[in-house]
Coordinates of N, CA and C in Angstrom, one line a residue:
M22 N 102.0 103.6 109.3 CA 100.3 103.7 109.6 C 99.5 102.5 110.2
S23 N 98.9 102.4 111.2 CA 97.8 101.2 111.4 C 97.0 100.9 110.4
N24 N 96.4 99.8 110.5 CA 95.1 99.6 109.8 C 94.0 101.0 109.8
Q25 N 94.0 101.0 111.2 CA 92.8 102.1 111.9 C 93.1 103.2 111.0
Q26 N 94.0 103.6 110.9 CA 94.6 105.2 110.5 C 94.5 105.1 108.9
I27 N 94.9 104.1 108.5 CA 94.9 103.8 107.2 C 93.5 104.2 106.1
I28 N 92.6 103.0 107.0 CA 90.8 103.3 106.7 C 90.4 104.7 107.1
A29 N 91.2 105.2 108.3 CA 90.3 106.5 108.7 C 90.9 107.6 107.7
A30 N 91.9 107.6 106.8 CA 92.3 108.4 106.0 C 91.4 108.2 104.4
T31 N 91.2 107.0 104.5 CA 90.4 106.7 103.2 C 89.1 106.9 103.7
Q32 N 88.4 106.7 104.6 CA 87.1 107.4 104.9 C 87.1 108.7 105.2
A33 N 88.2 109.4 105.3 CA 88.2 110.9 105.1 C 88.2 111.3 104.2
W34 N 88.7 110.9 103.2 CA 88.7 110.9 101.6 C 87.3 110.9 101.0
L35 N 87.0 109.6 101.3 CA 85.8 109.5 101.1 C 84.5 110.5 101.3
N36 N 84.9 111.0 102.6 CA 83.6 111.7 103.1 C 83.9 113.2 102.5
S37 N 85.0 113.9 102.8 CA 85.7 115.1 102.6 C 85.8 115.5 100.9
F38 N 85.7 114.5 100.1 CA 86.1 114.8 98.5 C 84.8 114.1 97.8
V39 N 84.9 112.7 97.7 CA 84.2 111.8 97.3 C 82.8 112.3 97.1
I40 N 82.4 111.9 98.5 CA 81.1 112.4 98.9 C 80.5 113.9 99.0
A41 N 81.6 114.6 99.7 CA 81.1 116.1 99.8 C 81.1 116.8 98.5
Y42 N 81.9 116.4 97.2 CA 82.0 117.0 96.1 C 80.9 116.6 95.1
N43 N 80.6 115.3 95.6 CA 79.6 114.3 94.6 C 80.4 113.9 93.4
I44 N 81.5 113.7 93.7 CA 82.5 113.0 92.6 C 81.7 111.8 92.0
C45 N 81.1 111.0 93.4 CA 80.6 109.7 92.8 C 79.2 109.8 93.3
P46 N 78.1 110.1 92.3 CA 76.7 110.4 93.1 C 76.0 109.1 93.7
F47 N 77.1 107.8 94.1 CA 76.2 106.7 94.5 C 76.8 106.4 95.7
A48 N 78.0 106.9 95.9 CA 78.8 106.4 97.3 C 78.0 107.0 98.4
K49 N 77.5 108.2 98.5 CA 76.9 108.5 99.5 C 75.9 107.4 100.4
R50 N 75.2 107.0 99.6 CA 73.8 106.1 100.0 C 74.6 105.0 100.7
E51 N 75.4 104.5 99.8 CA 76.1 103.2 100.3 C 77.0 103.3 101.6
Q52 N 77.8 104.4 101.5 CA 78.3 104.5 103.1 C 77.2 105.2 104.0
Q53 N 76.4 105.7 104.2 CA 75.2 105.9 104.8 C 74.6 104.2 105.5
R54 N 74.7 103.6 104.4 CA 74.0 101.9 105.1 C 74.9 101.5 105.3
N55 N 76.4 101.9 105.6 CA 77.6 101.2 106.3 C 77.6 99.8 105.2
R56 N 77.7 100.1 103.9 CA 78.1 98.7 102.9 C 79.3 98.9 102.3
I57 N 79.9 99.8 102.7 CA 81.3 99.6 102.0 C 82.5 98.8 102.8
R58 N 82.9 98.2 102.2 CA 84.3 97.1 103.0 C 85.3 98.1 102.9
Y59 N 86.1 98.4 103.9 CA 87.6 98.7 103.9 C 88.4 97.2 104.0
R60 N 89.3 97.4 103.1 CA 90.5 95.8 103.4 C 91.7 96.8 102.9
V61 N 92.5 96.5 104.1 CA 94.0 97.0 104.2 C 95.0 96.0 103.4
E62 N 95.8 96.0 102.4 CA 96.5 95.0 102.2 C 98.0 95.4 102.1
H63 N 98.7 94.5 103.1 CA 100.2 94.9 103.4 C 101.1 93.9 102.6
G64 N 100.5 93.3 101.8 CA 101.7 92.5 101.0 C 102.6 93.5 100.1
N65 N 103.3 92.8 99.7 CA 104.7 93.5 99.0 C 104.9 92.6 97.5
S66 N 104.0 92.0 97.1 CA 103.9 91.5 95.9 C 103.0 91.6 94.9
I67 N 102.7 91.5 93.5 CA 101.4 91.3 93.1 C 100.8 90.1 93.6
E68 N 101.6 89.0 93.4 CA 100.6 87.8 94.0 C 99.7 88.0 95.0
S69 N 100.3 88.6 96.3 CA 99.6 88.7 97.7 C 98.4 89.5 97.2
C70 N 98.6 90.8 96.6 CA 97.6 91.7 96.4 C 96.3 90.7 95.5
L71 N 96.8 90.2 94.3 CA 95.5 89.4 93.7 C 95.0 88.5 94.5
N72 N 95.8 87.7 95.4 CA 95.1 86.4 96.4 C 93.8 87.5 96.9
T73 N 94.4 88.8 97.7 CA 93.7 89.6 98.4 C 92.1 90.0 97.6
L74 N 92.6 90.2 96.5 CA 91.7 90.8 95.7 C 90.7 89.6 95.2
I75 N 90.9 88.2 94.8 CA 90.1 87.2 95.1 C 89.4 86.9 96.1
D76 N 90.0 87.2 97.4 CA 89.2 86.7 98.6 C 88.4 88.0 98.6
E77 N 88.5 88.6 98.4 CA 87.3 89.8 98.4 C 86.4 89.7 97.5
C78 N 86.6 89.2 96.2 CA 85.4 88.7 95.2 C 84.6 87.6 96.2
I79 N 85.3 86.8 96.9 CA 84.5 85.6 97.2 C 83.9 86.5 98.7
H80 N 84.0 87.3 99.5 CA 83.5 87.8 100.5 C 82.1 88.4 99.7
L81 N 82.5 89.2 98.9 CA 81.2 89.8 98.0 C 80.2 88.8 97.8
D82 N 80.8 87.8 97.0 CA 79.6 86.5 96.6 C 79.1 86.1 97.9
T83 N 79.7 86.0 98.9 CA 78.8 85.6 100.3 C 78.4 86.4 100.8
H84 N 78.4 87.5 100.8 CA 78.1 89.0 101.7 C 77.1 89.5 101.1
P85 N 76.2 89.4 100.5 CA 75.1 90.5 99.8 C 75.0 91.7 100.6
E86 N 74.7 91.6 101.8 CA 74.8 93.1 102.1 C 76.1 94.0 102.4
T87 N 77.0 93.3 101.7 CA 78.3 94.2 101.4 C 78.0 94.9 100.0
E88 N 78.1 96.0 99.8 CA 77.8 96.8 98.4 C 79.1 96.5 97.4
T89 N 80.4 96.9 98.4 CA 81.4 97.3 97.7 C 82.6 97.3 98.5
T90 N 84.0 96.9 97.8 CA 85.3 96.7 98.7 C 86.2 97.6 98.1
L91 N 86.8 98.5 99.2 CA 88.0 99.5 98.7 C 89.2 98.6 99.3
L92 N 89.8 97.9 98.2 CA 91.0 97.3 98.8 C 92.0 98.3 98.4
I93 N 92.4 98.5 99.8 CA 93.8 99.6 100.0 C 95.3 99.2 99.9
L94 N 95.9 99.3 99.0 CA 97.1 98.8 99.0 C 98.5 99.7 99.8
A95 N 98.7 99.2 101.1 CA 99.2 100.4 102.2 C 100.9 100.5 102.0
E96 N 101.6 99.3 101.1 CA 102.9 99.7 101.6 C 103.7 99.4 100.3
F97 N 103.0 98.9 98.9 CA 103.3 98.3 97.8 C 102.3 99.2 96.4
F98 N 103.0 99.4 95.5 CA 102.6 100.1 94.4 C 102.5 101.6 94.0
D99 N 103.3 102.3 95.5 CA 103.5 103.9 95.2 C 104.0 104.2 93.9
D100 N 104.5 103.8 93.6 CA 105.0 103.7 91.9 C 103.6 103.6 90.8
F101 N 103.2 104.7 90.1 CA 101.9 104.8 89.7 C 102.0 103.6 88.3
D102 N 103.7 103.5 87.4 CA 103.6 102.5 86.5 C 103.0 101.2 87.2
D103 N 103.8 100.7 88.3 CA 104.0 99.7 89.0 C 102.4 99.2 89.2
Y104 N 101.5 100.3 89.6 CA 100.2 99.9 89.8 C 99.4 99.8 88.7
L105 N 99.8 100.7 87.8 CA 98.9 100.5 86.6 C 99.2 98.7 85.9
D106 N 100.3 98.3 86.3 CA 100.9 96.9 85.8 C 99.8 96.3 86.8
L107 N 99.4 96.2 87.8 CA 98.8 95.4 88.9 C 97.2 95.6 88.2
L108 N 96.8 96.8 88.0 CA 95.5 97.0 87.8 C 95.1 95.9 86.5
A109 N 95.9 96.0 85.3 CA 95.9 95.4 83.9 C 95.9 93.7 84.7
I110 N 96.7 93.3 85.2 CA 96.8 91.7 85.7 C 95.3 91.6 86.7
A111 N 95.2 92.5 87.7 CA 94.0 92.3 88.3 C 92.6 92.1 87.2
E112 N 92.4 92.9 86.6 CA 91.3 93.0 85.5 C 91.3 91.8 84.6
Q113 N 92.6 91.3 84.3 CA 92.5 89.9 83.4 C 92.4 88.7 84.4
L114 N 92.6 89.0 85.5 CA 92.4 87.6 86.8 C 90.9 87.8 87.1
L115 N 90.2 89.1 87.2 CA 88.8 88.6 87.3 C 88.2 88.2 85.7
I116 N 88.5 88.3 84.9 CA 87.8 87.5 83.8 C 88.4 86.0 83.7
D117 N 89.5 85.7 84.2 CA 90.4 84.3 84.1 C 89.2 83.4 85.1
Q118 N 88.9 84.3 86.4 CA 88.2 83.3 87.3 C 86.7 83.8 87.1
G119 N 86.3 84.1 86.2 CA 84.9 84.0 85.8 C 83.9 85.3 86.5
Y120 N 84.9 86.3 87.0 CA 84.0 87.5 87.3 C 83.7 88.4 86.3
E121 N 83.9 88.4 85.3 CA 83.5 89.4 84.1 C 81.8 89.5 84.1
G122 N 81.4 90.7 84.2 CA 80.3 90.7 84.5 C 79.7 90.8 85.6
V123 N 80.4 90.2 86.8 CA 79.7 90.4 88.1 C 80.6 91.7 88.7
Y124 N 81.6 91.9 88.4 CA 82.7 92.7 89.4 C 83.2 93.4 88.2
Q125 N 83.5 94.4 88.7 CA 84.7 95.3 87.9 C 85.1 96.3 89.0
L126 N 86.4 96.8 88.4 CA 87.5 97.6 89.4 C 87.4 99.3 88.7
A127 N 87.2 100.1 89.6 CA 87.5 101.5 89.5 C 89.1 101.2 89.8
S128 N 89.9 102.4 89.8 CA 91.2 102.5 90.2 C 91.4 103.8 90.6
F129 N 92.0 103.7 91.8 CA 92.9 105.2 92.4 C 94.3 105.0 93.0
H130 N 94.6 106.3 92.9 CA 96.0 105.9 93.3 C 96.4 107.3 93.6
P131 N 97.5 107.6 94.8 CA 98.0 109.0 95.1 C 98.4 109.7 94.2
H132 N 98.9 109.3 92.9 CA 99.6 109.8 91.7 C 99.2 109.6 90.5
Y133 N 97.7 109.5 90.6 CA 97.1 109.0 89.5 C 97.0 110.3 88.5
R134 N 97.1 109.5 87.4 CA 97.2 110.6 86.2 C 96.8 110.0 84.7
F135 N 96.1 110.8 84.2 CA 95.3 110.4 83.0 C 96.4 110.0 81.8
A136 N 96.1 109.4 81.0 CA 97.1 109.2 79.8 C 97.4 110.5 79.1
D137 N 96.3 111.3 78.6 CA 96.6 112.4 78.0 C 96.6 113.6 78.9
S138 N 96.8 113.5 80.2 CA 96.7 114.8 80.8 C 98.4 115.0 81.3
D139 N 98.5 116.5 81.8 CA 99.7 116.8 82.1 C 99.7 116.6 83.7
E140 N 100.6 116.3 84.6 CA 100.7 116.1 86.0 C 100.0 117.0 87.1
T141 N 100.1 118.0 86.3 CA 99.5 119.3 87.5 C 97.9 119.6 86.6
D142 N 97.5 118.7 86.1 CA 96.1 118.9 85.9 C 95.2 118.6 87.0
P143 N 94.2 119.5 87.5 CA 93.1 119.0 88.5 C 92.7 117.9 88.2
A144 N 92.0 117.6 87.0 CA 91.1 116.6 86.6 C 91.9 115.3 87.2
N145 N 92.8 114.8 87.4 CA 93.8 113.7 87.8 C 93.3 113.2 89.0
Y146 N 92.9 114.7 89.9 CA 92.1 114.2 91.4 C 90.9 113.4 91.3
T147 N 90.3 113.3 90.2 CA 89.1 112.7 90.1 C 89.3 111.3 90.6
N148 N 90.6 110.8 90.4 CA 91.0 109.5 90.3 C 92.2 109.3 91.5
R149 N 92.6 110.6 92.2 CA 93.4 110.6 93.1 C 93.2 110.4 94.8
S150 N 93.7 109.3 95.5 CA 93.1 108.6 97.0 C 94.2 109.0 97.6
P151 N 94.2 108.7 98.9 CA 95.1 108.5 100.0 C 96.4 107.6 99.7
Y152 N 96.0 106.5 99.2 CA 96.5 105.3 99.0 C 95.9 104.5 97.7
P153 N 97.2 103.9 97.3 CA 96.9 102.7 95.9 C 95.6 102.0 96.4
M154 N 94.5 102.0 95.4 CA 93.1 101.4 95.9 C 93.0 100.5 94.9
L155 N 91.9 99.4 94.9 CA 91.1 98.7 93.8 C 90.2 98.6 94.3
H156 N 88.8 99.3 93.8 CA 87.7 99.5 94.0 C 86.5 98.5 93.3
L157 N 86.5 97.3 93.9 CA 86.1 96.4 93.3 C 84.4 96.7 93.5
L158 N 83.4 96.6 92.5 CA 82.0 97.2 92.4 C 81.2 96.0 92.0
R159 N 80.2 95.8 92.2 CA 78.9 94.9 91.6 C 78.6 95.5 90.3
E160 N 78.7 94.8 89.3 CA 78.4 95.2 87.9 C 76.4 95.8 88.1
S161 N 75.8 94.3 88.5 CA 74.7 94.7 88.5 C 74.3 95.9 89.4
S162 N 74.8 96.6 90.2 CA 74.6 97.5 91.2 C 74.8 98.8 90.0
I163 N 75.9 98.8 89.3 CA 76.5 99.9 88.4 C 75.1 100.1 87.9
E164 N 74.8 99.1 87.2 CA 73.6 99.0 86.0 C 72.6 99.9 86.6
N165 N 72.0 98.9 87.7 CA 70.9 99.9 88.6 C 70.9 101.2 88.8
A166 N 72.1 101.8 89.1 CA 72.3 102.9 89.6 C 72.0 103.7 88.4
L167 N 73.2 103.4 87.2 CA 72.8 104.3 86.4 C 71.7 104.5 85.3
A168 N 70.7 103.2 85.7 CA 69.8 103.3 84.8 C 68.6 104.5 85.7
T169 N 68.9 104.7 86.5 CA 67.9 105.6 87.4 C 69.0 107.3 87.7
Y170 N 69.7 107.2 87.2 CA 70.4 108.6 87.4 C 70.3 109.6 85.9
P171 N 70.2 110.7 86.2 CA 69.8 111.3 84.9 C 71.5 111.9 84.6
D172 N 71.7 111.5 83.2 CA 72.8 111.8 82.7 C 73.9 111.2 83.1
P173 N 74.3 110.0 83.5 CA 75.6 109.7 84.0 C 76.6 109.6 83.2
A174 N 76.2 109.9 82.0 CA 77.4 110.0 81.1 C 78.4 111.6 81.0
G175 N 77.2 112.2 82.0 CA 77.8 113.7 82.2 C 78.8 113.6 83.1
I176 N 79.0 112.5 84.3 CA 79.3 112.3 85.5 C 80.8 112.9 85.2
P177 N 81.7 112.1 84.2 CA 83.1 112.3 84.2 C 83.3 114.1 83.9
Q178 N 82.7 114.6 82.5 CA 83.0 115.9 82.6 C 82.5 116.8 83.6
R179 N 81.5 116.5 84.2 CA 81.3 117.5 85.6 C 82.2 117.4 86.6
N180 N 82.8 116.1 86.8 CA 84.0 116.2 87.7 C 85.3 116.5 87.1
I181 N 85.4 116.9 86.2 CA 87.0 117.5 85.4 C 86.4 119.0 85.3
E182 N 85.6 119.3 85.3 CA 85.4 120.6 85.2 C 85.2 121.2 86.7
L183 N 84.6 120.3 87.6 CA 84.7 120.6 89.1 C 86.2 120.8 89.9
T184 N 86.8 120.1 89.4 CA 88.3 119.9 90.2 C 89.3 120.7 89.2
R185 N 88.9 121.3 88.4 CA 89.4 122.3 87.5 C 89.1 123.6 88.2
R186 N 88.2 124.0 88.8 CA 87.4 124.9 89.3 C 88.0 125.1 91.0
L187 N 88.1 123.8 91.1 CA 88.6 124.1 93.0 C 90.3 124.3 92.8
G188 N 90.8 123.6 91.9 CA 92.5 123.8 91.7 C 93.1 123.3 92.3
M189 N 94.4 122.9 92.0 CA 95.3 122.1 92.8 C 95.7 122.4 94.1
K190 N 95.8 123.6 94.4 CA 96.0 123.9 95.9 C 94.9 123.3 97.0
K191 N 93.5 123.9 96.5 CA 92.2 123.1 97.0 C 92.4 121.7 97.2
L192 N 92.7 120.9 96.1 CA 92.4 119.5 96.1 C 93.6 118.9 96.8
E193 N 94.8 119.8 97.0 CA 96.1 119.2 97.9 C 95.6 119.4 99.2
E194 N 95.1 120.5 99.8 CA 94.8 120.7 100.9 C 94.0 119.6 101.2
I195 N 92.6 119.1 100.4 CA 92.0 118.3 100.7 C 92.4 116.7 101.2
L196 N 93.5 116.3 100.3 CA 93.9 114.9 100.4 C 95.1 115.3 101.4
R197 N 95.7 116.1 101.8 CA 96.5 116.3 103.4 C 96.0 116.1 104.3
A198 N 94.6 116.8 104.8 CA 93.6 116.8 105.5 C 93.3 115.3 105.9
C199 N 93.0 114.5 104.9 CA 93.0 113.4 105.3 C 93.8 112.1 106.0
F200 N 95.2 112.5 105.8 CA 96.0 112.0 106.7 C 96.3 112.6 107.9
E201 N 95.8 113.8 108.4 CA 95.6 114.5 109.3 C 95.0 114.3 110.3
S202 N 93.6 113.8 109.6 CA 92.6 113.3 110.5 C 92.7 111.8 110.6
A203 N 93.4 111.3 109.8 CA 94.0 109.6 110.0 C 94.8 109.4 111.4
S204 N 95.9 110.5 111.3 CA 96.9 110.4 112.6 C 96.1 110.6 114.0
S205 N 95.0 111.5 113.9 CA 94.0 111.7 115.1 C 93.5 110.2 115.4
A206 N 93.2 109.7 114.3 CA 92.4 108.5 114.8 C 93.3 107.5 115.3
G207 N 94.5 107.5 115.1 CA 95.2 106.4 115.8 C 95.8 107.1 117.1
D208 N 95.5 108.3 117.3 CA 95.8 108.7 118.9 C 94.5 108.2 119.6
A209 N 93.5 108.3 119.1 CA 92.1 107.9 120.0 C 92.4 106.6 121.1

């Protein structure tokens, strides 16, 4: 798929799932303000992905109008365990590069599975996405958003209950539709 199609699938997921079901109550505002950056990484090594991650930190440092970056790993890290290894290294890299307390990572993957969950638990979909992703967030923005949001601690449990109510079939349909919309984006 082209970068345009990969981004289109990611945007479709953001709109049809994350925003439509209020999985992240802060995403809609940033999407409407066009403050989400989408960066596609085609590298096939941990090193290339980490270099791009630091490039995105630098971009956020120098572009305060960009609120957050979704770093989409298009061709590597399809294996969830490999992805988790990358995530651990990426989190340590942020600390080593002086970004602790400045940025944090949220993790999304097509095969996301919480450590204590069954593969078929719909709750895993709270962190499932069309492609492996590292979501780079500004810590100060998270703190500000959480300070004004009623019951931020309840968000994960609400999402778990919601995804279980929706069920696996519906969640699989939502994710599949993201790729279908991306295919049409490439035809345009």
